[in-house]
PDB file of C-alpha atoms in Angstrom:
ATOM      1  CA  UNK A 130       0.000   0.000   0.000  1.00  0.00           C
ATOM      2  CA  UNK A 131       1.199   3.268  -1.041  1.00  0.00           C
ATOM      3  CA  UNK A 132       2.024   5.985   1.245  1.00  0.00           C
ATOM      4  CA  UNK A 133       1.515   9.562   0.270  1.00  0.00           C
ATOM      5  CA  UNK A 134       3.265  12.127   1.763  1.00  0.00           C
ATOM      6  CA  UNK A 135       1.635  15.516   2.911  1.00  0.00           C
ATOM      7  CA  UNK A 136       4.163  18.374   3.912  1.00  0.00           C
ATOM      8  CA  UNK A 137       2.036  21.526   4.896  1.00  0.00           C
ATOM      9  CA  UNK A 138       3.049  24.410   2.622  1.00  0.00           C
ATOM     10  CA  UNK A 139       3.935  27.518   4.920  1.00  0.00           C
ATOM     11  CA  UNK A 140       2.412  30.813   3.147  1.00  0.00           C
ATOM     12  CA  UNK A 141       5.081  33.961   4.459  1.00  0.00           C
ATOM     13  CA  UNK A 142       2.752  36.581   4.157  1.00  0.00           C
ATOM     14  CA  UNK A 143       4.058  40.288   3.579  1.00  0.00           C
ATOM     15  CA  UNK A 144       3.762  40.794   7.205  1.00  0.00           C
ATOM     16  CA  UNK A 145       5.500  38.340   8.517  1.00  0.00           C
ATOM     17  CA  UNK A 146       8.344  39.163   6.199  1.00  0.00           C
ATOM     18  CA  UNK A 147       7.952  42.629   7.493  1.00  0.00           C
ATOM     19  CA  UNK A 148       8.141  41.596  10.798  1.00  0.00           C
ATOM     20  CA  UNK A 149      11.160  39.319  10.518  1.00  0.00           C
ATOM     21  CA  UNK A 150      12.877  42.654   9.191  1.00  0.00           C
ATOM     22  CA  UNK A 151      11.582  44.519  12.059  1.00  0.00           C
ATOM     23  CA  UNK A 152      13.600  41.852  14.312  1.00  0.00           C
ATOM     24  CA  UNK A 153      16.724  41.358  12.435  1.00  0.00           C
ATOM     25  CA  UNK A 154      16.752  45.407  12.579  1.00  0.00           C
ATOM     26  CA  UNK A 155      15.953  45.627  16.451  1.00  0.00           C
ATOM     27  CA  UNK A 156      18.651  42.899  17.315  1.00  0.00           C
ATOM     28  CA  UNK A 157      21.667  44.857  15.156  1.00  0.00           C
ATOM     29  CA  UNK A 158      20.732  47.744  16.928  1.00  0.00           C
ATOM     30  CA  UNK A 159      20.886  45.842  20.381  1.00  0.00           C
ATOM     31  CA  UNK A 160      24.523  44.804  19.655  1.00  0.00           C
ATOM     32  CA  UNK A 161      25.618  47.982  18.135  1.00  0.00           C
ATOM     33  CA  UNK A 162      24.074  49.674  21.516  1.00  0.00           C
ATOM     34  CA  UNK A 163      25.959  47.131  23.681  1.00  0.00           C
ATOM     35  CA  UNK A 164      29.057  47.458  21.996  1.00  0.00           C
ATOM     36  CA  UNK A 165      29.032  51.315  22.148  1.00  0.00           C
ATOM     37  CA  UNK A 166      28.121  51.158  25.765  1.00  0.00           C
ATOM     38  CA  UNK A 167      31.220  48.221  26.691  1.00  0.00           C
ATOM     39  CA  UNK A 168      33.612  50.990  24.575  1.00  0.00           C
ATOM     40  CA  UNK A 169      32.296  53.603  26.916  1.00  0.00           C
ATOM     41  CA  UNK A 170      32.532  52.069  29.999  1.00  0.00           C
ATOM     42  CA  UNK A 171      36.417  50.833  29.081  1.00  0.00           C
ATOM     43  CA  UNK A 172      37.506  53.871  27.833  1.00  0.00           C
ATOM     44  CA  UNK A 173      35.947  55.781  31.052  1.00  0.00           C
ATOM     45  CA  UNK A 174      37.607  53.382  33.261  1.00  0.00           C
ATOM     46  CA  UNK A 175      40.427  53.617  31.431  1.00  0.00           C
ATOM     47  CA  UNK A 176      40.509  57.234  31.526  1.00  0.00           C
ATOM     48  CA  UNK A 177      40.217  57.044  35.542  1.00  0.00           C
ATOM     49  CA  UNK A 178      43.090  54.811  35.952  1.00  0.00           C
ATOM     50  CA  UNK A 179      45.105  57.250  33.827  1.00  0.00           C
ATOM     51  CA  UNK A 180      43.711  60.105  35.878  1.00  0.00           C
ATOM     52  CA  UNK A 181      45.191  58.394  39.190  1.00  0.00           C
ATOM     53  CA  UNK A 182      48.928  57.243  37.805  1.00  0.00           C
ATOM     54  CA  UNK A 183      49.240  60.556  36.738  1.00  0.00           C
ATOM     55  CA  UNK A 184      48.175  62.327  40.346  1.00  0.00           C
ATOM     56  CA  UNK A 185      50.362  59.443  41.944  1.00  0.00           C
ATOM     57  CA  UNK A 186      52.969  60.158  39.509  1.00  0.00           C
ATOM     58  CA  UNK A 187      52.623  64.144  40.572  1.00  0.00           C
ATOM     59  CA  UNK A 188      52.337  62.986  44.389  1.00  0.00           C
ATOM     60  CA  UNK A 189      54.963  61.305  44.239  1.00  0.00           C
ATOM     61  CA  UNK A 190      57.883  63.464  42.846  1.00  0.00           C
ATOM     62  CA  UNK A 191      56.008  66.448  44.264  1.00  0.00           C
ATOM     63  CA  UNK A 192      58.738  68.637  46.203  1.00  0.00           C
ATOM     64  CA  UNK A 193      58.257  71.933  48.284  1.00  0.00           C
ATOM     65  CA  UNK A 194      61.571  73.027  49.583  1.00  0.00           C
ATOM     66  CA  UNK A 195      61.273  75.127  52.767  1.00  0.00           C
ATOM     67  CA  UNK A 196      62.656  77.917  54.518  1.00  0.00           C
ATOM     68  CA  UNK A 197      62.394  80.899  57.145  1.00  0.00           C
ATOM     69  CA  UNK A 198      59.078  81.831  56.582  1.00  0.00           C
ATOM     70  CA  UNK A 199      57.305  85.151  58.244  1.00  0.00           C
ATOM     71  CA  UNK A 200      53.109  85.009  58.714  1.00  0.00           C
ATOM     72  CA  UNK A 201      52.360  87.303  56.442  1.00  0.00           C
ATOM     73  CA  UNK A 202      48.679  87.158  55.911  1.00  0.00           C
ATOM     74  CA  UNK A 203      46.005  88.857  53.730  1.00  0.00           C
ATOM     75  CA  UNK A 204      42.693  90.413  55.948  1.00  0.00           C
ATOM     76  CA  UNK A 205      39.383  89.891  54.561  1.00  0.00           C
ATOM     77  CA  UNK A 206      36.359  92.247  54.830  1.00  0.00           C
ATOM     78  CA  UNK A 207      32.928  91.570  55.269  1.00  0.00           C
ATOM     79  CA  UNK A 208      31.771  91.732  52.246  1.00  0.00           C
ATOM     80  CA  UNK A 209      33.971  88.480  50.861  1.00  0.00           C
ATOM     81  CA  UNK A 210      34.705  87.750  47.634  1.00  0.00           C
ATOM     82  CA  UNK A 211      31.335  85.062  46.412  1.00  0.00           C
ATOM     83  CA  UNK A 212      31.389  83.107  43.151  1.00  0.00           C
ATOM     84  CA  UNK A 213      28.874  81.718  40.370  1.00  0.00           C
ATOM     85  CA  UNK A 214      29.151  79.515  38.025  1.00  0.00           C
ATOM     86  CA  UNK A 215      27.400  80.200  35.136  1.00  0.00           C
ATOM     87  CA  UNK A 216      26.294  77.246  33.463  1.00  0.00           C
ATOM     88  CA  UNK A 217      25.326  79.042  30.190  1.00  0.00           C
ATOM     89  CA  UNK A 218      28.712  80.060  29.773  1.00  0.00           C
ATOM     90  CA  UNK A 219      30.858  76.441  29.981  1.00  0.00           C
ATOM     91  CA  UNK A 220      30.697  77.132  33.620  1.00  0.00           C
ATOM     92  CA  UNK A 221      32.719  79.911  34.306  1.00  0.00           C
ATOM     93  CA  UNK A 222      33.206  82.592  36.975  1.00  0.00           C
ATOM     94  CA  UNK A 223      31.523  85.205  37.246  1.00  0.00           C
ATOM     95  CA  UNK A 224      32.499  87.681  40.497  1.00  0.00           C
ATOM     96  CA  UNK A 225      29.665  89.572  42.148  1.00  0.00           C
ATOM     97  CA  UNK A 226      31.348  91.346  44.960  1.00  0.00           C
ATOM     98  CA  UNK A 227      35.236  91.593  45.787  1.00  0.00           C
ATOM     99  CA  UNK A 228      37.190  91.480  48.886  1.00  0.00           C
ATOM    100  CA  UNK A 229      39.206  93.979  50.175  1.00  0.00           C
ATOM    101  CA  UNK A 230      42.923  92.937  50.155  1.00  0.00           C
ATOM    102  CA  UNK A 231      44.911  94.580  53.274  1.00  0.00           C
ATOM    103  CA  UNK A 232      48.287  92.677  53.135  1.00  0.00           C
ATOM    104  CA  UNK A 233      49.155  93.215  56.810  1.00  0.00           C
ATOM    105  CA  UNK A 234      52.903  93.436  57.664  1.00  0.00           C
ATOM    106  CA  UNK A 235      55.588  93.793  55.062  1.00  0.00           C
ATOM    107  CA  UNK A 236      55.833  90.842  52.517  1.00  0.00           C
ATOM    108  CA  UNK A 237      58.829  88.515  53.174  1.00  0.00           C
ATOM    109  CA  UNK A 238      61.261  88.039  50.086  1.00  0.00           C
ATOM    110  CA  UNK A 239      62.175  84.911  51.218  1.00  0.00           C
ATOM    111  CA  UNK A 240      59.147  83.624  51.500  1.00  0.00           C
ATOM    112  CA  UNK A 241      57.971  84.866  48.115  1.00  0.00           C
ATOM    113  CA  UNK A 242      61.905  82.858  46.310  1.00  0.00           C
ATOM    114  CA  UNK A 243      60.912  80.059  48.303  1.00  0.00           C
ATOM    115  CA  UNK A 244      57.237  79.821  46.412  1.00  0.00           C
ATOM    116  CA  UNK A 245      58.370  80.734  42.962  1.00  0.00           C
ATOM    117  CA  UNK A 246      61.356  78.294  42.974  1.00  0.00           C
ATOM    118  CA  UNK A 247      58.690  75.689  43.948  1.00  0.00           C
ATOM    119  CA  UNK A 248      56.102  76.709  41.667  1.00  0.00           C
ATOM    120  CA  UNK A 249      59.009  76.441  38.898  1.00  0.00           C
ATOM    121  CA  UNK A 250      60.139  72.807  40.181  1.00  0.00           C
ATOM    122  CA  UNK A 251      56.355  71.351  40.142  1.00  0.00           C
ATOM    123  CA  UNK A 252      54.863  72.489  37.058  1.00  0.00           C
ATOM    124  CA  UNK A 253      53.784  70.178  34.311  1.00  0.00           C
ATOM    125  CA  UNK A 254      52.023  70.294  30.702  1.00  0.00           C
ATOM    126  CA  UNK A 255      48.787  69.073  30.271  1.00  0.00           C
ATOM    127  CA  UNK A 256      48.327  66.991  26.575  1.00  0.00           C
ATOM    128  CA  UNK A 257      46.308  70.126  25.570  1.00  0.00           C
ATOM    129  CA  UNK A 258      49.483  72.462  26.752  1.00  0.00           C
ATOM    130  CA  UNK A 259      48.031  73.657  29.547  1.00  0.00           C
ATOM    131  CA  UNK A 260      50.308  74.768  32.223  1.00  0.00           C
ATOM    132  CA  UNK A 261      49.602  73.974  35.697  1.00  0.00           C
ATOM    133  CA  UNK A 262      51.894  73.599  39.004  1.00  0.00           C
ATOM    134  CA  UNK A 263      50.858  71.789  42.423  1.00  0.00           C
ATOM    135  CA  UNK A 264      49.647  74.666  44.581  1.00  0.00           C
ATOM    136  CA  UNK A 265      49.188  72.291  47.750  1.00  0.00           C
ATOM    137  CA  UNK A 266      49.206  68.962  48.906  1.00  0.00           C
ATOM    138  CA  UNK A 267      46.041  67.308  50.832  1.00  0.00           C
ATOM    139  CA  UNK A 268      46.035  64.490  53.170  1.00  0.00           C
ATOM    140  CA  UNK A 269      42.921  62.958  54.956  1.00  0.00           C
ATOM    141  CA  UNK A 270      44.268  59.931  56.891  1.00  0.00           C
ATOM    142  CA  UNK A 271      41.021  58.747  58.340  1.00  0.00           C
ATOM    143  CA  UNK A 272      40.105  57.969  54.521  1.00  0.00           C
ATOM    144  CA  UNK A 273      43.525  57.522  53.376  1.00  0.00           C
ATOM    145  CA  UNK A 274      43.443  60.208  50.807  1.00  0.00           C
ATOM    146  CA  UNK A 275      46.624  62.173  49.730  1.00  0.00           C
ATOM    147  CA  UNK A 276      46.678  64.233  46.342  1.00  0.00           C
ATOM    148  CA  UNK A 277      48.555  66.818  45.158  1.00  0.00           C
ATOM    149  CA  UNK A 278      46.239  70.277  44.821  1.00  0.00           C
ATOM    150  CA  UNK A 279      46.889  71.449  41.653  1.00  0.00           C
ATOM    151  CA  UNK A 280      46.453  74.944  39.752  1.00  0.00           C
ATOM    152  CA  UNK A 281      46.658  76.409  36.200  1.00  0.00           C
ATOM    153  CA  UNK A 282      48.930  78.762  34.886  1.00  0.00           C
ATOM    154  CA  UNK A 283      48.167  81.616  32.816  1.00  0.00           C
ATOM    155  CA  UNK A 284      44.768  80.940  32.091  1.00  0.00           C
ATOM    156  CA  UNK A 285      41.599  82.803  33.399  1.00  0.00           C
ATOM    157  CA  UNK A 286      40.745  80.108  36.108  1.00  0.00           C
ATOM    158  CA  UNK A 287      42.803  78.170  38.533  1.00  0.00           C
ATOM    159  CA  UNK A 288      40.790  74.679  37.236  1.00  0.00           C
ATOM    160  CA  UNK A 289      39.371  73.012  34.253  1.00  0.00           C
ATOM    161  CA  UNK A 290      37.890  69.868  33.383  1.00  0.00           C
ATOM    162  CA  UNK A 291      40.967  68.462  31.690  1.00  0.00           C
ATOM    163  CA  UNK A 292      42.416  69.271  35.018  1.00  0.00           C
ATOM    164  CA  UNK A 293      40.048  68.177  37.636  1.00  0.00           C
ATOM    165  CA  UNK A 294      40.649  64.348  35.556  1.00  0.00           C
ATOM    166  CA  UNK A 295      44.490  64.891  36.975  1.00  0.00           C
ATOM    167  CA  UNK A 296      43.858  65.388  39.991  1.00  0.00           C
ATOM    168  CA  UNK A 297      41.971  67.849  42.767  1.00  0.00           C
ATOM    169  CA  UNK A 298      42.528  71.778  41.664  1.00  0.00           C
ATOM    170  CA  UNK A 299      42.431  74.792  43.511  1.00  0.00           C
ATOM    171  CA  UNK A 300      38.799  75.875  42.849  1.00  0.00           C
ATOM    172  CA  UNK A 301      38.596  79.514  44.747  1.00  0.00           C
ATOM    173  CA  UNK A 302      39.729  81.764  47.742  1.00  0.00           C
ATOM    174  CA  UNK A 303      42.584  82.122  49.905  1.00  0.00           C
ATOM    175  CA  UNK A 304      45.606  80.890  49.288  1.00  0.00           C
ATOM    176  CA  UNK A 305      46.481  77.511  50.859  1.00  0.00           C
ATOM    177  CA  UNK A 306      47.336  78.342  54.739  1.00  0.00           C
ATOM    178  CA  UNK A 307      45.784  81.611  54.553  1.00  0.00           C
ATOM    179  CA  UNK A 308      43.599  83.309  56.649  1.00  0.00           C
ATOM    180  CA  UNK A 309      39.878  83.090  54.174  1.00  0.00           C
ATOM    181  CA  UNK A 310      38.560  80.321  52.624  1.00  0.00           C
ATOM    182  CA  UNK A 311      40.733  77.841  50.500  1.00  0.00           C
ATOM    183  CA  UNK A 312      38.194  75.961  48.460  1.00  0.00           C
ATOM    184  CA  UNK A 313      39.673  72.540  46.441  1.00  0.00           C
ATOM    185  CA  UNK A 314      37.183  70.277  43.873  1.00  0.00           C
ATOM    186  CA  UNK A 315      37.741  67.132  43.443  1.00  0.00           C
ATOM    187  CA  UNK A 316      35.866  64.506  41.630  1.00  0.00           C
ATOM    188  CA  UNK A 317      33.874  61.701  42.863  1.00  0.00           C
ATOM    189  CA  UNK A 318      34.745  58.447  41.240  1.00  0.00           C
ATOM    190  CA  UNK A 319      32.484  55.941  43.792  1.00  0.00           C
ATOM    191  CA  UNK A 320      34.983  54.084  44.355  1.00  0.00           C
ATOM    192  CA  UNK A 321      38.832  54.613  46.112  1.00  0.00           C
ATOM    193  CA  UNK A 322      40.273  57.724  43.421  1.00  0.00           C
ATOM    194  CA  UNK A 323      40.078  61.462  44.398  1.00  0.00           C
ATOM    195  CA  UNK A 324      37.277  62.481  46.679  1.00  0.00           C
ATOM    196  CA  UNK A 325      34.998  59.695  46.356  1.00  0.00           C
ATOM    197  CA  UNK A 326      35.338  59.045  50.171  1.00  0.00           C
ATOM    198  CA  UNK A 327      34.986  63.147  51.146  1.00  0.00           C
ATOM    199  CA  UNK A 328      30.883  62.336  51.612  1.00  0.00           C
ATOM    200  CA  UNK A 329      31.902  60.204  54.295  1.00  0.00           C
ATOM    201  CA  UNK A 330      33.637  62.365  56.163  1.00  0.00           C
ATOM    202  CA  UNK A 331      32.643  63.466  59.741  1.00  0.00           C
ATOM    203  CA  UNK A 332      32.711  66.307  62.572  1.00  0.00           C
ATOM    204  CA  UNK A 333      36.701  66.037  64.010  1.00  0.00           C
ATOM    205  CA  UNK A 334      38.324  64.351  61.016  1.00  0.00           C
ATOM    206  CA  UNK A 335      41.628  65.908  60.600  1.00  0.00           C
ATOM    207  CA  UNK A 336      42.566  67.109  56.893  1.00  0.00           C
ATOM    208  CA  UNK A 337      46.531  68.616  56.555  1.00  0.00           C
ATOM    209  CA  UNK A 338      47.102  71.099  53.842  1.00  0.00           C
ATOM    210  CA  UNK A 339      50.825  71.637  53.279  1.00  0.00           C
ATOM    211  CA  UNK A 340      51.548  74.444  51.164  1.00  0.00           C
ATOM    212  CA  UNK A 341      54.372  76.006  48.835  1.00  0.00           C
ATOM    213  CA  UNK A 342      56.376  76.590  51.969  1.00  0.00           C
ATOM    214  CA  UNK A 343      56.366  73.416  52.597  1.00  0.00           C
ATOM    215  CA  UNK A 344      54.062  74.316  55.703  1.00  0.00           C
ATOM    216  CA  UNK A 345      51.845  71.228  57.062  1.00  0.00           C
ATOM    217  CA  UNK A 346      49.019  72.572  58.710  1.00  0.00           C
ATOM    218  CA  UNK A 347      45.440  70.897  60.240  1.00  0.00           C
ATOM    219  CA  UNK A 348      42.636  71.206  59.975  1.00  0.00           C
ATOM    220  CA  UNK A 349      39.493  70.031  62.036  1.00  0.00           C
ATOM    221  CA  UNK A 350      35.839  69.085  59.543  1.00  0.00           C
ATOM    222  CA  UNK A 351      32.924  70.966  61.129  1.00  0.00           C
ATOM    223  CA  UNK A 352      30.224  71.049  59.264  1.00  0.00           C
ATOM    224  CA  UNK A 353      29.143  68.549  56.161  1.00  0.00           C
ATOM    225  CA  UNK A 354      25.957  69.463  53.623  1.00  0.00           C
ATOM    226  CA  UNK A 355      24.509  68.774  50.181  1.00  0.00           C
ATOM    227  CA  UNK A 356      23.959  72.029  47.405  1.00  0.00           C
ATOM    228  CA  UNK A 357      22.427  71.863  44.298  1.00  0.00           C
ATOM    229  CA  UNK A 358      25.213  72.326  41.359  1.00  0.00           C
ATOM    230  CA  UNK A 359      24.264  76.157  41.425  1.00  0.00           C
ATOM    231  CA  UNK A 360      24.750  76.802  44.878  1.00  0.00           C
ATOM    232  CA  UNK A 361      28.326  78.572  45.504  1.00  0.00           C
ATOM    233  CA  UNK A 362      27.935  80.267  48.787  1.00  0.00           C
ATOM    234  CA  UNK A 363      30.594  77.766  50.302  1.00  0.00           C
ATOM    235  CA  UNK A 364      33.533  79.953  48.834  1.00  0.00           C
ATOM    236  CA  UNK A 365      32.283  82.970  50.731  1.00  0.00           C
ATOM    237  CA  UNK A 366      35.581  83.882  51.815  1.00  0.00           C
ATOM    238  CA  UNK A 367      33.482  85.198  55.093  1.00  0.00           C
ATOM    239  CA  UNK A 368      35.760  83.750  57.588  1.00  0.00           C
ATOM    240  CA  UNK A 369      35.535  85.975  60.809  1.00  0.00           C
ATOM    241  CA  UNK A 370      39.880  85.808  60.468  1.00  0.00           C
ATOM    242  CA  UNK A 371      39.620  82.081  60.426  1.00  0.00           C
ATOM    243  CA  UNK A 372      41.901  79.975  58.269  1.00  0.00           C
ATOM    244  CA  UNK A 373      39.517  77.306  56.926  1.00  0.00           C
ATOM    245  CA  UNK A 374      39.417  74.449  54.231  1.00  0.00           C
ATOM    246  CA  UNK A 375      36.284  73.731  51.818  1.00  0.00           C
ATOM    247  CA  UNK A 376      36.438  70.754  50.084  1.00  0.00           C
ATOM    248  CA  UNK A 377      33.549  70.029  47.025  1.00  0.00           C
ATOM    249  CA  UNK A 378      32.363  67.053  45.233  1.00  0.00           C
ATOM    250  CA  UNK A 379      29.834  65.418  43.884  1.00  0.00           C
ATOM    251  CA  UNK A 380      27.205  62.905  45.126  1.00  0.00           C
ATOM    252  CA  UNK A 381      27.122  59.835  44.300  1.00  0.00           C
ATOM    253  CA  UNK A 382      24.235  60.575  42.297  1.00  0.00           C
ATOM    254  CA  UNK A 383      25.585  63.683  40.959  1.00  0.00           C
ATOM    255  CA  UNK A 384      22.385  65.509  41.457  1.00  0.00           C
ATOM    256  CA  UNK A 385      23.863  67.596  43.972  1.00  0.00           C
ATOM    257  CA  UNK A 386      27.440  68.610  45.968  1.00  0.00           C
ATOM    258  CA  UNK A 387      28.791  67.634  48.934  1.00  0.00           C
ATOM    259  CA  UNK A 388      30.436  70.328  50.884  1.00  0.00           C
ATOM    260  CA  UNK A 389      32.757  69.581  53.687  1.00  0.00           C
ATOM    261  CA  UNK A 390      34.239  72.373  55.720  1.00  0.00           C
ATOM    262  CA  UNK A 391      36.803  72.344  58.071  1.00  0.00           C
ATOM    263  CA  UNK A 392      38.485  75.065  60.207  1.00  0.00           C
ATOM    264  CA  UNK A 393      42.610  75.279  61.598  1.00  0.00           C
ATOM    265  CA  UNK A 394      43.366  73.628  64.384  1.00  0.00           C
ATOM    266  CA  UNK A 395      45.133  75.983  66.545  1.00  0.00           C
ATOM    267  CA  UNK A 396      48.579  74.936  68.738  1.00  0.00           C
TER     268      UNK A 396
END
């Protein structure tokens, strides 16, 4: 007895075929998104280990010679010196009021040799040709974080963003050691690099600025608070005479900034 065969013709209507196109489409553009995303994500990471050999590299042959040095300070009036940035304009800095400089005492020659001779022996080239020196080095023990601070050369601001990747940068006010407000930026990496551990620092943690005259001094944190972006009142170089620290960063988020401030600790 003979056997016939039956296959079932399958009919591929315009639709399917459409939607078979549809689907080959969608899953290209799921690997070319994945692949753009893995580049991204090495290339950042990359560009954060860079970021820390090159402030360890700076750290580490970072040298501040010292000398006799006189306390020859700069007074600040009320009406401080307070900064915007202006996010319309690539973020720059725009001043709304001025301080009133009143050096007090005569300036000290050797003092002044002493910080251009180490300005001249710490300044690099960024890859854009940028020059920059290290202003001051930072070191928070109870996080175990110790960069160099540094500071552009000959350009309108003391930071920039091809900077702040380096390492933490002078943001605003006094001069490191001074009596005002010395304010430092650093970024927040969530993990071990740069100020990622400055939100979890408390009331009493000691932070030690030593500056171009190779001057350690401490400082105690006092207060700790979140800003939105726009907020700059921190560098109010409103002091009352104190010598104090600021310290900004980002949340982890980075919706808003953390602000840590921290006052000298006196004898």
């Amino acid at each position: 007895m003979n056997q016939i065969l039956i296959s079932e013709k399958v009919y591929i209507t315009p639709e399917l075929k459409r939607k078979k196109r549809i689907y080959k489409i969608d899953f290209f553009i799921s690997v070319f998104l994945v692949f753009i995303l893995s580049s991204y994500y090495i290339y950042a990471e990359y560009d954060k280990n860079k970021g820390e050999k090159q402030a360890q590299e700076i750290l580490s042959s970072l040298s501040f010679n010292s000398g006799l040095i006189d306390d020859t300070t700069i007074k600040f009036e009320e009406n401080a010196t307070l900064v915007i940035l202006n996010e319309d304009d690539n973020a720059k800095v725009m001043i709304l009021s001025t301080a009133t400089e009143e050096p007090v005492g005569e300036e000290n020659p050797e003092e002044q040799d002493i910080i251009a001779e180490n300005i001249r022996n710490n300044t690099y080239v960024t890859e854009s040709g940028t020059k920059y020196y290290a202003i001051a080095k930072i070191n928070i023990p109870s996080i175990s974080c110790e960069y160099s601070v540094l500071c552009a050369i000959d350009s309108e601001y003391t930071w920039s963003n091809e900077l702040l990747k380096i390492s933490p940068c002078y943001f605003w006010g006094a001069e490191p050691n001074k009596p005002g407000n010395f304010c430092i930026a650093g970024h927040n990496y969530r993990n071990t690099r740069f100020f990622s551990k400055v939100p979890t620092l408390e009331n009493g943690d000691i932070i030690e600025i030593t500056d171009l005259t190779n001057t350690t001094v401490k400082y105690s944190v006092y207060d700790k608070y979140t800003v939105i972006p726009d907020d700059l009142s921190c560098t109010s170089q409103v002091t009352n005479g104190n010598t104090e620290i600021t310290l900004i960063t980002c949340t982890n988020d980075s919706s808003k900034r953390v602000i840590v401030k921290a006052r000298k600790v006196e004898g």
